[in-house]
XYZ file of C-alpha atoms in Angstrom:
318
model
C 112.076 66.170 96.974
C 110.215 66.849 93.412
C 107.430 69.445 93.724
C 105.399 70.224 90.859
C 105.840 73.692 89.594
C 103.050 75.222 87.735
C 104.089 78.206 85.672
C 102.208 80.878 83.753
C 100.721 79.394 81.471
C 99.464 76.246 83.708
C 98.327 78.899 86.496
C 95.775 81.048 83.777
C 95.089 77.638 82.771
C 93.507 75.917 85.830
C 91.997 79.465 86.738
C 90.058 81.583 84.022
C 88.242 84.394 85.191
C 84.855 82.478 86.274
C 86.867 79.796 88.532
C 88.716 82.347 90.324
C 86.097 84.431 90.914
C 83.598 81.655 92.256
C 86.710 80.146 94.045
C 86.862 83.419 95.629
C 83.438 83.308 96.964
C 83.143 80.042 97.895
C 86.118 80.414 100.508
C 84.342 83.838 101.811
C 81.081 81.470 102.684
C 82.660 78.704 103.944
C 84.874 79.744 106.730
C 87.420 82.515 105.620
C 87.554 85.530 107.366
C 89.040 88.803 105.921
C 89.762 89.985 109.175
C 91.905 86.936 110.178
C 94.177 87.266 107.027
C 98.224 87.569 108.056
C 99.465 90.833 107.156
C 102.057 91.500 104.416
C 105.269 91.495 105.572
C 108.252 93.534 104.257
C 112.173 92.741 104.758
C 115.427 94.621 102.580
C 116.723 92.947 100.329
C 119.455 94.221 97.856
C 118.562 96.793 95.645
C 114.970 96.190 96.556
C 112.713 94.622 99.224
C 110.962 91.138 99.678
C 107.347 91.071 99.864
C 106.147 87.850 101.936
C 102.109 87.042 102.818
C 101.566 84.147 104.166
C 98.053 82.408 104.803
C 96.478 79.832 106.406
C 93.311 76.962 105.508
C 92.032 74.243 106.931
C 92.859 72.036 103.792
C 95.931 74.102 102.442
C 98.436 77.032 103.582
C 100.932 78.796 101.475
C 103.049 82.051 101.057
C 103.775 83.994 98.478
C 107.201 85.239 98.303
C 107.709 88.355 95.808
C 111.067 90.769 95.012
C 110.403 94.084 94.573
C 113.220 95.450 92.460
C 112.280 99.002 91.275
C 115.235 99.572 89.070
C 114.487 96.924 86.645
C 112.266 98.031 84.274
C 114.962 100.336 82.667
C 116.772 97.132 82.284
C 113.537 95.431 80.584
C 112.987 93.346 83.521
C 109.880 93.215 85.670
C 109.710 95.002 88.958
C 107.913 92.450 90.811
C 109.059 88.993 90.453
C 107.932 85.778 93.010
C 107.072 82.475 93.287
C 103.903 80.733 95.339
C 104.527 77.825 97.586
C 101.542 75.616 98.730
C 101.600 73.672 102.005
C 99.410 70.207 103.063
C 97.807 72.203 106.339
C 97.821 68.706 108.206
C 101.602 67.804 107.838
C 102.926 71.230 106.625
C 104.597 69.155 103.889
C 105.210 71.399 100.968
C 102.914 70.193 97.665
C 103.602 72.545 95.088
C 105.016 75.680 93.356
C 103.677 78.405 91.140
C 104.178 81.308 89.197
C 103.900 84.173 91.756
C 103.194 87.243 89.164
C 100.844 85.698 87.236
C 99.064 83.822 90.426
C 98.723 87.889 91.436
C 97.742 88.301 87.753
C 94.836 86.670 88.340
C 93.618 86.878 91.499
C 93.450 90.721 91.867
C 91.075 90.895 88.709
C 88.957 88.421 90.259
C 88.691 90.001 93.750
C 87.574 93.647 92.114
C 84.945 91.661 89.744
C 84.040 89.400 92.425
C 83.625 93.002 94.871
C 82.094 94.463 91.449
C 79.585 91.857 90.874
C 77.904 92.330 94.061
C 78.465 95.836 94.509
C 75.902 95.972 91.319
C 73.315 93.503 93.015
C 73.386 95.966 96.251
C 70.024 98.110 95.774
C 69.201 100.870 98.359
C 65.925 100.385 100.273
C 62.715 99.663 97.685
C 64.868 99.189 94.871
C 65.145 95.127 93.571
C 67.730 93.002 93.954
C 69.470 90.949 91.095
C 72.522 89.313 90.314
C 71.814 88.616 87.028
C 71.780 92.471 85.160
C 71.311 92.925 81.509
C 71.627 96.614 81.578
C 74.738 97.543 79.468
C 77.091 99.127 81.633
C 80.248 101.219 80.635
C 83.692 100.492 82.080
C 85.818 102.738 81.980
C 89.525 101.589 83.289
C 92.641 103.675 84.373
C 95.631 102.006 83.677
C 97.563 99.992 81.056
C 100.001 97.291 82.551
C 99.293 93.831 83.244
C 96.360 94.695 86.009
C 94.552 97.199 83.829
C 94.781 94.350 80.789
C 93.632 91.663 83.483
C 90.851 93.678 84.918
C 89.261 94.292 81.771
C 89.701 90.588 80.628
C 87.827 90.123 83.939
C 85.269 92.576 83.601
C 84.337 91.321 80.254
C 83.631 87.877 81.975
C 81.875 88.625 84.113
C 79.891 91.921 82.054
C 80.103 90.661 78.792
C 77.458 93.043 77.171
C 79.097 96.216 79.076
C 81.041 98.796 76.617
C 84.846 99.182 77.526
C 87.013 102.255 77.596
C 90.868 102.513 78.450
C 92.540 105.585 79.744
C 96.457 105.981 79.927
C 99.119 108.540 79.939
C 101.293 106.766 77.232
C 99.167 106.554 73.999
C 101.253 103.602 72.296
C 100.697 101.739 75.544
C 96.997 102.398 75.244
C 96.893 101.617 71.596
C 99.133 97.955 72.504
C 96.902 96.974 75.238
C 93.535 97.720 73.072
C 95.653 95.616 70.201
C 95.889 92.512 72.517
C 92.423 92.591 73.611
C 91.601 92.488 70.042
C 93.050 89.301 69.230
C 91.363 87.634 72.210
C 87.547 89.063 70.973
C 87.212 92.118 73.663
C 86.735 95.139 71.914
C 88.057 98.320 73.957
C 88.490 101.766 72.766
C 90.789 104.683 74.432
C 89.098 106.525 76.716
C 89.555 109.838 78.802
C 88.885 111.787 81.680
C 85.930 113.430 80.373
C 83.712 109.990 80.311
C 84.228 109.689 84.115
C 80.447 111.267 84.616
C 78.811 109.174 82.436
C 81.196 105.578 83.566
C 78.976 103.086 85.578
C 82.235 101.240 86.360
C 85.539 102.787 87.082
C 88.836 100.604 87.790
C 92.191 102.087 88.669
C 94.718 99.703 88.364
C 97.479 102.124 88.083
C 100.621 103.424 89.888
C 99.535 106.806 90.485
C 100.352 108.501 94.234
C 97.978 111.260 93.343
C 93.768 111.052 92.516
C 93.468 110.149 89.050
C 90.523 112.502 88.713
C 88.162 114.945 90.397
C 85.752 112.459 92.765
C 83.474 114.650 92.251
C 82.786 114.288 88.785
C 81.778 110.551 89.764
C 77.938 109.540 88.854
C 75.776 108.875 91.776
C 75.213 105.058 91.877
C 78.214 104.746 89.894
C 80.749 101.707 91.395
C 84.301 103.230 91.643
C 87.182 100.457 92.524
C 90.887 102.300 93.788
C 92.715 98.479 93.807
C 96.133 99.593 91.609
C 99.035 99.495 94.648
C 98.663 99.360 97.787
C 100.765 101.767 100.530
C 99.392 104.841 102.849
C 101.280 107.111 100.115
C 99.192 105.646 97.035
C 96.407 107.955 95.727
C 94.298 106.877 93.153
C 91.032 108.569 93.752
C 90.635 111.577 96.202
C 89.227 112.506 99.712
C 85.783 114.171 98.260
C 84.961 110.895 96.354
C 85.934 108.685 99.423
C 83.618 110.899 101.500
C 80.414 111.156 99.088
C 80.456 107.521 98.662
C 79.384 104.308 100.289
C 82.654 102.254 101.193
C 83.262 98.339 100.958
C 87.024 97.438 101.603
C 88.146 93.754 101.337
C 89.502 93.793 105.106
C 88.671 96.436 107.834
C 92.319 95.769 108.881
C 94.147 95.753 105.703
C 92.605 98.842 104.764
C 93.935 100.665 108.030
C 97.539 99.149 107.084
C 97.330 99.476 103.353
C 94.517 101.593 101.634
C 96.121 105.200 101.050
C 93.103 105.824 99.501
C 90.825 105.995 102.662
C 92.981 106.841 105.571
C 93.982 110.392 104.164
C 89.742 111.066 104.028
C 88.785 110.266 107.316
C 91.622 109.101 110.488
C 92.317 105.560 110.933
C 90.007 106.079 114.285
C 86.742 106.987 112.327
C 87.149 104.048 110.107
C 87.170 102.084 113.083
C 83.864 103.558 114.196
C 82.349 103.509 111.114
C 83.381 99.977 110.548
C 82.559 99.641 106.255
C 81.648 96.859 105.027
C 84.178 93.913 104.060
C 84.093 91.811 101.228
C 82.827 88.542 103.729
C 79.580 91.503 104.597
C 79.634 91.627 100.725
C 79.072 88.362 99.714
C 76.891 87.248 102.265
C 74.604 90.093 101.369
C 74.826 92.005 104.340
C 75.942 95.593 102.502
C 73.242 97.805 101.174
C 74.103 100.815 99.020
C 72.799 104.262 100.080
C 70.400 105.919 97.269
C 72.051 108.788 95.390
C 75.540 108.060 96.637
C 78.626 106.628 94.120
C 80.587 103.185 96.108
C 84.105 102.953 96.424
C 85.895 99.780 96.660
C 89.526 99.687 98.324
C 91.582 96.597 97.614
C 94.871 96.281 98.614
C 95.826 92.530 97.601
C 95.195 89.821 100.788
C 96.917 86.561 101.250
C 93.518 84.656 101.379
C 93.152 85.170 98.183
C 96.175 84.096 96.826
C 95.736 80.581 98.865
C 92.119 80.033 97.377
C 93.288 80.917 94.085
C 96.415 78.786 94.576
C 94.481 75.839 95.544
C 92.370 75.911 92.333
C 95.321 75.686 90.337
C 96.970 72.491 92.349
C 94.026 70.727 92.057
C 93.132 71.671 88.558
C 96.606 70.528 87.283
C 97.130 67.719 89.769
């Protein structure tokens, strides 16, 4: 058997930011449900774990299959390394391979913009509703490996007259990632703490087990997304934001497995009565934000969106 295998380059390739992100909605309003996704599954493996998340479609299945080896970065390799394998859904015949880190690359990124997008076009009661804004927002993003250099790539698609800020702990890596954006026309600048009032946008795409800042300081009607790791010991924003703010997660169920964010706020019991909003409630314009309040989007990574990004690549390059 010959299978084609698409690497990094062909995946960004067959799946700039625009594609993914409309490839993203178009499986949320025709048939995929959040709530039906297959959780992630986790075995040992040596001197690390495997990461495996399957999913299923009614024209293609897959499963990504990751390593998480956390002592390889000291030896200049990366920690999380995987492959994607699609299925025909009919025959279960496999059809194709694919770079697994940059399929994850890409897909994240579009899920937070995709969340983003409409999180903007959400107006409380009175207030009128657009998806197209020309307001010039400012982004401010928390972060500067691969995810926070994705997500602003991202957000620039899809808010290409917003300002951009980057805020990091290690100023070369700040000054690196603002250097690459450069040379690919987005112009960032570093950032800081202190422009987290005044941020319409926030994105933490970071490793951090503690809040990155005081949720507090957070603008009403500001949009806040916590989607760096996922894990009930990963902090990225704090209880006092999570509880001021309107909520949209991108499964109800994931986010009770997954989003360390949310469950240390309220129990996993009240998020179950409270039910948030999902990114299928999202989309189909069934969320409405509450006036005066900041939103917080929790995104832990899903399966579903790996297959619908996957399947955008195979038959882009096929």
């Amino acid at each position: 058997m010959s299978l084609p295998y698409f690497d990094s380059t062909a995946v960004r390739a067959a799946a700039p930011w625009t594609t993914a992100i409309a490839a993203l909605e178009h499986a949320l309003l025709n048939g995929v449900d959040p709530e039906d996704d297959s959780p992630r599954l986790f075995s040992p493996a040596p001197n690390g774990e495997f990461l495996l998340m399957p999913a299923s479609g009614q024209r293609y299945s897959g499963i990504k299959a990751l390593t998480v080896a956390p002592a390889n970065p000291v030896r200049a390799l990366e920690k999380i390394q995987g492959v994607y394998i699609l299925f025909d859904s009919d025959t279960l015949a496999p059809l194709a391979t694919m770079d697994g880190n940059e399929l994850t690359a890409i897909r994240t990124p579009a899920t937070t913009l995709l969340a983003v997008k409409h999180i903007l076009a959400s107006a409380p009661d009175g207030a009128p509703r657009s998806h197209e804004s020309t307001e010039r927002k400012r982004v401010l993003v928390f972060g500067t490996g691969v995810q926070a250099l994705n997500h602003l790539r991202a957000a620039h698609a899809v808010l290409p007259e917003a300002s951009f800020a980057v805020v990091g702990r290690r100023p070369e890596r700040v000054t690196a990632l603002i250097g690459q954006l450069a040379t690919e026309g987005i112009e960032v600048r570093p950032g800081s703490l202190a422009e987290v009032p005044d941020a319409d946008v926030v994105i933490c795409a970071t490793s951090s087990r503690t809040p990155l800042f005081d949720g507090g300081l957070v603008a009403p009607g500001a949009v806040v997304a916590a989607v760096g790791q996922h894990g009930l010991d990963a902090r990225e924003v704090d209880a006092g934001l999570v509880l001021r703010s309107d909520v949209v997660v991108e499964g109800r169920a994931s986010a009770l497995r997954e989003a360390g964010d949310l469950i240390p706020a309220r129990s996993a019991e009240e998020w179950e009565a409270i039910r948030p909003a999902n990114l299928l409630d999202l989309v189909k314009g069934e969320f409405e934000r509450s006036p005066g309040k900041p939103c917080l989007y929790a995104g832990v990574g899903m399966a579903w969106e790996d297959l619908a990004t996957a399947a955008v690549v195979y038959e882009g390059g096929t």
